[in-house]
mmCIF file of C-alpha atoms and ligand atoms in Angstrom:
data_model
loop_
_atom_site.group_PDB
_atom_site.id
_atom_site.type_symbol
_atom_site.label_atom_id
_atom_site.label_comp_id
_atom_site.label_asym_id
_atom_site.label_seq_id
_atom_site.Cartn_x
_atom_site.Cartn_y
_atom_site.Cartn_z
ATOM 1 C CA MET A 22 -11.308 -72.924 24.632
ATOM 2 C CA ALA A 23 -7.771 -71.827 23.777
ATOM 3 C CA ASN A 24 -7.170 -68.144 24.210
ATOM 4 C CA LYS A 25 -6.875 -66.329 20.938
ATOM 5 C CA LYS A 26 -4.921 -63.123 21.305
ATOM 6 C CA ILE A 27 -6.454 -60.039 19.767
ATOM 7 C CA ILE A 28 -5.440 -56.486 18.894
ATOM 8 C CA ILE A 29 -6.989 -53.717 20.999
ATOM 9 C CA THR A 30 -6.800 -50.144 19.756
ATOM 10 C CA ILE A 31 -7.474 -47.081 21.912
ATOM 11 C CA ASP A 32 -7.800 -43.713 20.207
ATOM 12 C CA GLY A 33 -9.103 -40.418 21.455
ATOM 13 C CA TRP A 34 -8.444 -36.847 22.513
ATOM 14 C CA SER A 35 -5.320 -35.768 24.399
ATOM 15 C CA SER A 36 -5.265 -36.551 28.127
ATOM 16 C CA CYS A 37 -8.436 -38.543 28.410
ATOM 17 C CA GLY A 38 -6.786 -41.526 30.056
ATOM 18 C CA LYS A 39 -5.941 -43.667 27.036
ATOM 19 C CA SER A 40 -2.589 -44.776 28.364
ATOM 20 C CA THR A 41 -3.972 -45.539 31.835
ATOM 21 C CA LEU A 42 -6.573 -47.862 30.342
ATOM 22 C CA ALA A 43 -4.153 -49.369 27.820
ATOM 23 C CA LYS A 44 -1.677 -50.220 30.584
ATOM 24 C CA GLN A 45 -4.418 -51.688 32.776
ATOM 25 C CA LEU A 46 -5.701 -53.880 29.938
ATOM 26 C CA ALA A 47 -2.228 -55.044 28.943
ATOM 27 C CA ARG A 48 -1.483 -56.020 32.544
ATOM 28 C CA GLU A 49 -4.778 -57.869 32.981
ATOM 29 C CA LEU A 50 -4.514 -59.754 29.702
ATOM 30 C CA GLY A 51 -0.742 -60.314 29.650
ATOM 31 C CA TYR A 52 -0.514 -58.257 26.460
ATOM 32 C CA VAL A 53 2.144 -55.845 25.201
ATOM 33 C CA TYR A 54 1.324 -52.148 25.629
ATOM 34 C CA ILE A 55 2.529 -49.714 22.987
ATOM 35 C CA ASP A 56 2.277 -45.961 23.500
ATOM 36 C CA SER A 57 2.347 -44.732 19.891
ATOM 37 C CA GLY A 58 2.355 -41.090 21.029
ATOM 38 C CA ALA A 59 5.741 -41.703 22.674
ATOM 39 C CA MET A 60 7.156 -42.450 19.219
ATOM 40 C CA TYR A 61 5.947 -39.100 17.837
ATOM 41 C CA ARG A 62 7.243 -37.378 20.952
ATOM 42 C CA ALA A 63 10.693 -39.015 20.584
ATOM 43 C CA ILE A 64 10.876 -37.979 16.906
ATOM 44 C CA THR A 65 9.949 -34.430 17.965
ATOM 45 C CA LEU A 66 12.681 -34.454 20.602
ATOM 46 C CA TYR A 67 15.225 -35.538 17.982
ATOM 47 C CA PHE A 68 14.109 -32.773 15.573
ATOM 48 C CA LEU A 69 14.303 -30.136 18.323
ATOM 49 C CA ARG A 70 17.702 -31.226 19.561
ATOM 50 C CA ASN A 71 19.168 -31.446 16.070
ATOM 51 C CA HIS A 72 17.556 -28.269 14.745
ATOM 52 C CA THR A 73 15.894 -30.224 11.958
ATOM 53 C CA ASN A 74 13.945 -27.955 9.632
ATOM 54 C CA TRP A 75 10.756 -29.993 9.552
ATOM 55 C CA ASN A 76 9.258 -27.799 6.859
ATOM 56 C CA ASN A 77 11.916 -29.094 4.488
ATOM 57 C CA HIS A 78 11.116 -32.516 3.033
ATOM 58 C CA ASP A 79 14.764 -33.569 2.468
ATOM 59 C CA ASP A 80 15.770 -32.571 5.994
ATOM 60 C CA VAL A 81 12.926 -34.662 7.421
ATOM 61 C CA ILE A 82 13.882 -37.714 5.345
ATOM 62 C CA ASP A 83 17.518 -37.321 6.352
ATOM 63 C CA ALA A 84 16.691 -36.933 10.051
ATOM 64 C CA LEU A 85 14.405 -39.981 10.075
ATOM 65 C CA GLN A 86 17.285 -42.092 8.772
ATOM 66 C CA HIS A 87 19.173 -41.291 11.965
ATOM 67 C CA ILE A 88 16.364 -42.172 14.347
ATOM 68 C CA LYS A 89 16.095 -45.560 16.015
ATOM 69 C CA LEU A 90 13.083 -46.023 18.279
ATOM 70 C CA GLU A 91 12.711 -48.887 20.740
ATOM 71 C CA PHE A 92 10.510 -49.743 23.683
ATOM 72 C CA GLN A 93 12.325 -51.430 26.576
ATOM 73 C CA ALA A 94 10.891 -52.811 29.778
ATOM 74 C CA ASN A 95 11.762 -51.045 33.015
ATOM 75 C CA HIS A 96 12.491 -54.018 35.253
ATOM 76 C CA LYS A 97 11.809 -52.032 38.440
ATOM 77 C CA ASN A 98 8.166 -51.210 37.682
ATOM 78 C CA GLY A 99 7.402 -53.403 34.659
ATOM 79 C CA SER A 100 6.501 -50.436 32.461
ATOM 80 C CA SER A 101 7.661 -50.052 28.904
ATOM 81 C CA GLU A 102 9.833 -47.025 28.185
ATOM 82 C CA MET A 103 10.809 -45.134 25.064
ATOM 83 C CA TYR A 104 14.406 -45.201 23.867
ATOM 84 C CA LEU A 105 15.720 -42.842 21.205
ATOM 85 C CA ASN A 106 18.991 -44.025 19.645
ATOM 86 C CA GLY A 107 19.765 -46.019 22.776
ATOM 87 C CA GLU A 108 18.923 -43.236 25.264
ATOM 88 C CA ASN A 109 15.999 -43.544 27.655
ATOM 89 C CA VAL A 110 13.845 -40.497 26.832
ATOM 90 C CA GLU A 111 10.659 -41.589 28.607
ATOM 91 C CA TYR A 112 10.812 -38.669 31.045
ATOM 92 C CA VAL A 113 12.003 -35.856 28.795
ATOM 93 C CA ILE A 114 9.452 -36.509 26.012
ATOM 94 C CA ARG A 115 6.642 -35.632 28.478
ATOM 95 C CA ASP A 116 7.920 -32.066 28.776
ATOM 96 C CA LEU A 117 5.698 -29.212 27.594
ATOM 97 C CA VAL A 118 8.461 -28.101 25.171
ATOM 98 C CA VAL A 119 7.974 -31.378 23.287
ATOM 99 C CA ALA A 120 4.176 -31.288 23.702
ATOM 100 C CA GLU A 121 4.079 -27.854 22.077
ATOM 101 C CA LYS A 122 5.596 -29.122 18.819
ATOM 102 C CA VAL A 123 4.584 -32.764 18.633
ATOM 103 C CA SER A 124 1.270 -32.311 16.817
ATOM 104 C CA GLU A 125 2.918 -30.256 14.092
ATOM 105 C CA ILE A 126 5.539 -32.946 13.553
ATOM 106 C CA ALA A 127 3.067 -35.823 13.810
ATOM 107 C CA ALA A 128 1.127 -34.235 10.926
ATOM 108 C CA ILE A 129 4.044 -34.746 8.498
ATOM 109 C CA LYS A 130 3.314 -37.570 6.043
ATOM 110 C CA GLU A 131 6.860 -39.024 6.090
ATOM 111 C CA VAL A 132 6.945 -38.990 9.884
ATOM 112 C CA ARG A 133 3.670 -40.897 10.024
ATOM 113 C CA GLU A 134 4.812 -43.472 7.463
ATOM 114 C CA PHE A 135 7.997 -44.007 9.472
ATOM 115 C CA ALA A 136 6.081 -44.551 12.742
ATOM 116 C CA VAL A 137 3.100 -46.500 11.356
ATOM 117 C CA LYS A 138 5.342 -49.080 9.651
ATOM 118 C CA GLN A 139 7.021 -49.852 12.979
ATOM 119 C CA GLN A 140 3.691 -49.915 14.843
ATOM 120 C CA GLN A 141 2.234 -52.410 12.390
ATOM 121 C CA ALA A 142 5.288 -54.661 12.779
ATOM 122 C CA MET A 143 4.820 -54.606 16.573
ATOM 123 C CA GLY A 144 1.258 -55.882 16.180
ATOM 124 C CA ALA A 145 2.124 -58.753 13.874
ATOM 125 C CA GLY A 146 1.898 -61.315 16.680
ATOM 126 C CA LYS A 147 -1.348 -59.819 18.112
ATOM 127 C CA GLY A 148 -1.705 -59.707 21.913
ATOM 128 C CA ILE A 149 -1.175 -55.973 21.847
ATOM 129 C CA VAL A 150 -2.896 -52.866 23.206
ATOM 130 C CA MET A 151 -1.875 -49.707 21.357
ATOM 131 C CA ASP A 152 -3.093 -46.206 22.073
ATOM 132 C CA GLY A 153 -2.917 -43.102 19.891
ATOM 133 C CA ARG A 154 -4.975 -41.128 17.395
ATOM 134 C CA ASP A 155 -5.132 -43.281 14.234
ATOM 135 C CA ILE A 156 -4.635 -46.784 15.579
ATOM 136 C CA GLY A 157 -8.138 -48.080 14.869
ATOM 137 C CA THR A 158 -8.473 -46.185 11.589
ATOM 138 C CA VAL A 159 -5.057 -46.541 9.940
ATOM 139 C CA VAL A 160 -2.565 -48.662 11.875
ATOM 140 C CA PHE A 161 -4.848 -51.639 12.631
ATOM 141 C CA PRO A 162 -8.096 -51.141 10.689
ATOM 142 C CA ASN A 163 -8.893 -54.837 11.243
ATOM 143 C CA ALA A 164 -8.351 -54.832 15.017
ATOM 144 C CA GLU A 165 -10.794 -57.018 16.924
ATOM 145 C CA LEU A 166 -11.610 -54.403 19.578
ATOM 146 C CA LYS A 167 -11.493 -50.655 18.999
ATOM 147 C CA LEU A 168 -12.155 -48.065 21.681
ATOM 148 C CA PHE A 169 -12.539 -44.330 21.241
ATOM 149 C CA MET A 170 -12.011 -42.436 24.483
ATOM 150 C CA THR A 171 -13.330 -39.087 25.467
ATOM 151 C CA ALA A 172 -13.868 -37.055 28.649
ATOM 152 C CA ASP A 173 -15.082 -33.618 29.649
ATOM 153 C CA ASN A 174 -12.560 -30.906 28.587
ATOM 154 C CA GLU A 175 -11.983 -29.411 32.033
ATOM 155 C CA VAL A 176 -11.524 -32.853 33.555
ATOM 156 C CA ARG A 177 -8.843 -33.557 30.941
ATOM 157 C CA VAL A 178 -7.089 -30.236 31.625
ATOM 158 C CA LYS A 179 -7.017 -30.929 35.360
ATOM 159 C CA ARG A 180 -5.673 -34.443 34.907
ATOM 160 C CA ARG A 181 -2.845 -33.304 32.616
ATOM 161 C CA TYR A 182 -2.094 -30.295 34.844
ATOM 162 C CA HIS A 183 -1.605 -32.527 37.891
ATOM 163 C CA GLU A 184 0.674 -34.837 35.906
ATOM 164 C CA LEU A 185 2.835 -31.972 34.627
ATOM 165 C CA TYR A 186 2.817 -30.089 37.932
ATOM 166 C CA GLU A 187 4.624 -32.974 39.631
ATOM 167 C CA LYS A 188 7.567 -32.418 37.288
ATOM 168 C CA ASN A 189 7.337 -28.658 36.916
ATOM 169 C CA PRO A 190 5.463 -26.602 39.557
ATOM 170 C CA ASN A 191 5.755 -23.507 37.316
ATOM 171 C CA VAL A 192 3.294 -24.873 34.806
ATOM 172 C CA THR A 193 -0.091 -23.132 34.753
ATOM 173 C CA MET A 194 -3.571 -24.477 34.128
ATOM 174 C CA ASP A 195 -3.934 -22.019 31.210
ATOM 175 C CA GLU A 196 -0.782 -23.286 29.512
ATOM 176 C CA VAL A 197 -2.049 -26.839 29.797
ATOM 177 C CA ARG A 198 -5.516 -25.887 28.512
ATOM 178 C CA GLN A 199 -4.055 -24.061 25.507
ATOM 179 C CA ASN A 200 -1.751 -26.963 24.712
ATOM 180 C CA LEU A 201 -4.577 -29.513 24.822
ATOM 181 C CA GLU A 202 -6.854 -27.374 22.646
ATOM 182 C CA HIS A 203 -4.033 -26.720 20.188
ATOM 183 C CA ARG A 204 -3.098 -30.407 19.910
ATOM 184 C CA ASP A 205 -6.685 -31.620 19.613
ATOM 185 C CA TYR A 206 -7.292 -29.101 16.838
ATOM 186 C CA ILE A 207 -4.213 -30.050 14.803
ATOM 187 C CA ASP A 208 -4.628 -33.787 15.462
ATOM 188 C CA SER A 209 -8.220 -33.780 14.217
ATOM 189 C CA HIS A 210 -7.749 -31.364 11.289
ATOM 190 C CA ARG A 211 -4.533 -32.622 9.688
ATOM 191 C CA GLU A 212 -4.601 -34.024 6.168
ATOM 192 C CA VAL A 213 -2.888 -37.341 6.907
ATOM 193 C CA SER A 214 -4.712 -39.748 9.254
ATOM 194 C CA PRO A 215 -6.629 -37.190 11.324
ATOM 195 C CA LEU A 216 -7.983 -38.185 14.704
ATOM 196 C CA ARG A 217 -11.453 -39.583 14.232
ATOM 197 C CA LYS A 218 -13.509 -42.427 15.610
ATOM 198 C CA ALA A 219 -13.361 -45.609 13.539
ATOM 199 C CA GLU A 220 -16.878 -46.577 12.478
ATOM 200 C CA ASP A 221 -16.679 -49.793 14.462
ATOM 201 C CA ALA A 222 -15.119 -48.259 17.593
ATOM 202 C CA ILE A 223 -16.919 -48.253 20.950
ATOM 203 C CA VAL A 224 -17.043 -44.829 22.621
ATOM 204 C CA LEU A 225 -15.820 -44.759 26.202
ATOM 205 C CA ASP A 226 -16.487 -41.503 28.069
ATOM 206 C CA ASN A 227 -14.626 -41.724 31.361
ATOM 207 C CA THR A 228 -15.503 -38.297 32.803
ATOM 208 C CA THR A 229 -17.159 -39.849 35.827
ATOM 209 C CA LEU A 230 -15.495 -43.272 35.843
ATOM 210 C CA THR A 231 -12.742 -44.381 38.189
ATOM 211 C CA PRO A 232 -9.817 -46.282 36.622
ATOM 212 C CA LYS A 233 -11.241 -49.460 38.167
ATOM 213 C CA GLU A 234 -14.666 -48.888 36.616
ATOM 214 C CA GLN A 235 -13.292 -48.136 33.174
ATOM 215 C CA LEU A 236 -11.160 -51.280 33.280
ATOM 216 C CA ALA A 237 -14.166 -53.416 34.211
ATOM 217 C CA LEU A 238 -16.129 -51.956 31.325
ATOM 218 C CA ALA A 239 -13.337 -52.522 28.814
ATOM 219 C CA LEU A 240 -12.794 -56.086 30.061
ATOM 220 C CA SER A 241 -16.481 -56.798 29.540
ATOM 221 C CA TRP A 242 -16.068 -55.772 25.888
ATOM 222 C CA VAL A 243 -12.943 -57.930 25.566
ATOM 223 C CA SER A 244 -14.837 -60.923 26.951
ATOM 224 C CA GLU A 245 -17.395 -60.578 24.152
ATOM 225 C CA LYS A 246 -14.667 -61.317 21.609
ATOM 226 C CA PRO A 247 -14.577 -64.992 20.605
ATOM 227 C CA GLY A 248 -11.872 -66.997 22.341
ATOM 228 C CA GLU A 249 -10.671 -64.192 24.602
ATOM 229 C CA LEU A 250 -10.831 -64.518 28.427
HETATM 230 O O1 DC B 313 -0.746 -39.606 23.157
HETATM 231 P P1 DC B 313 0.206 -38.415 23.283
HETATM 232 O O2 DC B 313 -0.431 -37.195 23.872
HETATM 233 O O3 DC B 313 1.486 -38.755 23.972
HETATM 234 O O4 DC B 313 0.580 -38.053 21.773
HETATM 235 C C1 DC B 313 1.418 -36.970 21.459
HETATM 236 C C2 DC B 313 1.058 -36.407 20.097
HETATM 237 O O5 DC B 313 1.387 -37.355 19.073
HETATM 238 C C3 DC B 313 -0.411 -36.065 19.907
HETATM 239 O O6 DC B 313 -0.673 -34.705 20.134
HETATM 240 C C4 DC B 313 -0.692 -36.441 18.491
HETATM 241 C C5 DC B 313 0.411 -37.355 18.068
HETATM 242 N N1 DC B 313 -0.052 -38.735 17.830
HETATM 243 C C6 DC B 313 -0.517 -39.031 16.581
HETATM 244 O O7 DC B 313 -0.618 -38.157 15.727
HETATM 245 N N2 DC B 313 -0.851 -40.312 16.291
HETATM 246 C C7 DC B 313 -0.771 -41.275 17.207
HETATM 247 N N3 DC B 313 -1.105 -42.528 16.875
HETATM 248 C C8 DC B 313 -0.327 -40.977 18.509
HETATM 249 C C9 DC B 313 0.015 -39.675 18.805
#
């Protein structure tokens, strides 16, 4: 049977391993991986650097007209990296300064329309794994496989803390915990496309799963889709 490429969406709370799984799946299946959160982070970085008043509608519209987002492959490690107006911002968008503001900016209707339009265009050819908060509900409501990821809160805090600590040893566990709680609250309570599980999404709780185990589980769900694998 010829392989039919599908769209896989992965939504869920902050720091529960969405991108790890999305990358694993993309590699296994030969699909494109798109980190939609990186787009909101890059927009946030632009607003911060340019002192955009994001509470002012006209300023937001004007700023968005000056933002060009692209994903480019890093040929050394094969990963896909975020470029903002031609500059590689993959590293700097992971900073806590960006993380502190990104949920506020991602809640703005015009910002979401700007990002969602580009995300939908990226999925036109299928064969894509995209992770985020509204991918199964808004960006690709007809996706063939939708996952909703979750994990124990403290496990998520520890995972994100270890990631951030490598870049900045001054970061504290409390700062990370507060940031995760703050983002989860805003992401799930905003008016436009709040984080929620799509009705047809499969819940994946990876609190006690190793990356290898979660990949095996996800691949078993992919193999249930007609024509895939
Ligand atoms: O996945 P992440 O932590 O890098 O995402 C950063 C922020 O972007 C997150 O707090 C919420 C927002 N986001 C969103 O609103 N919708 C998406 N599809 C992806 C991310």
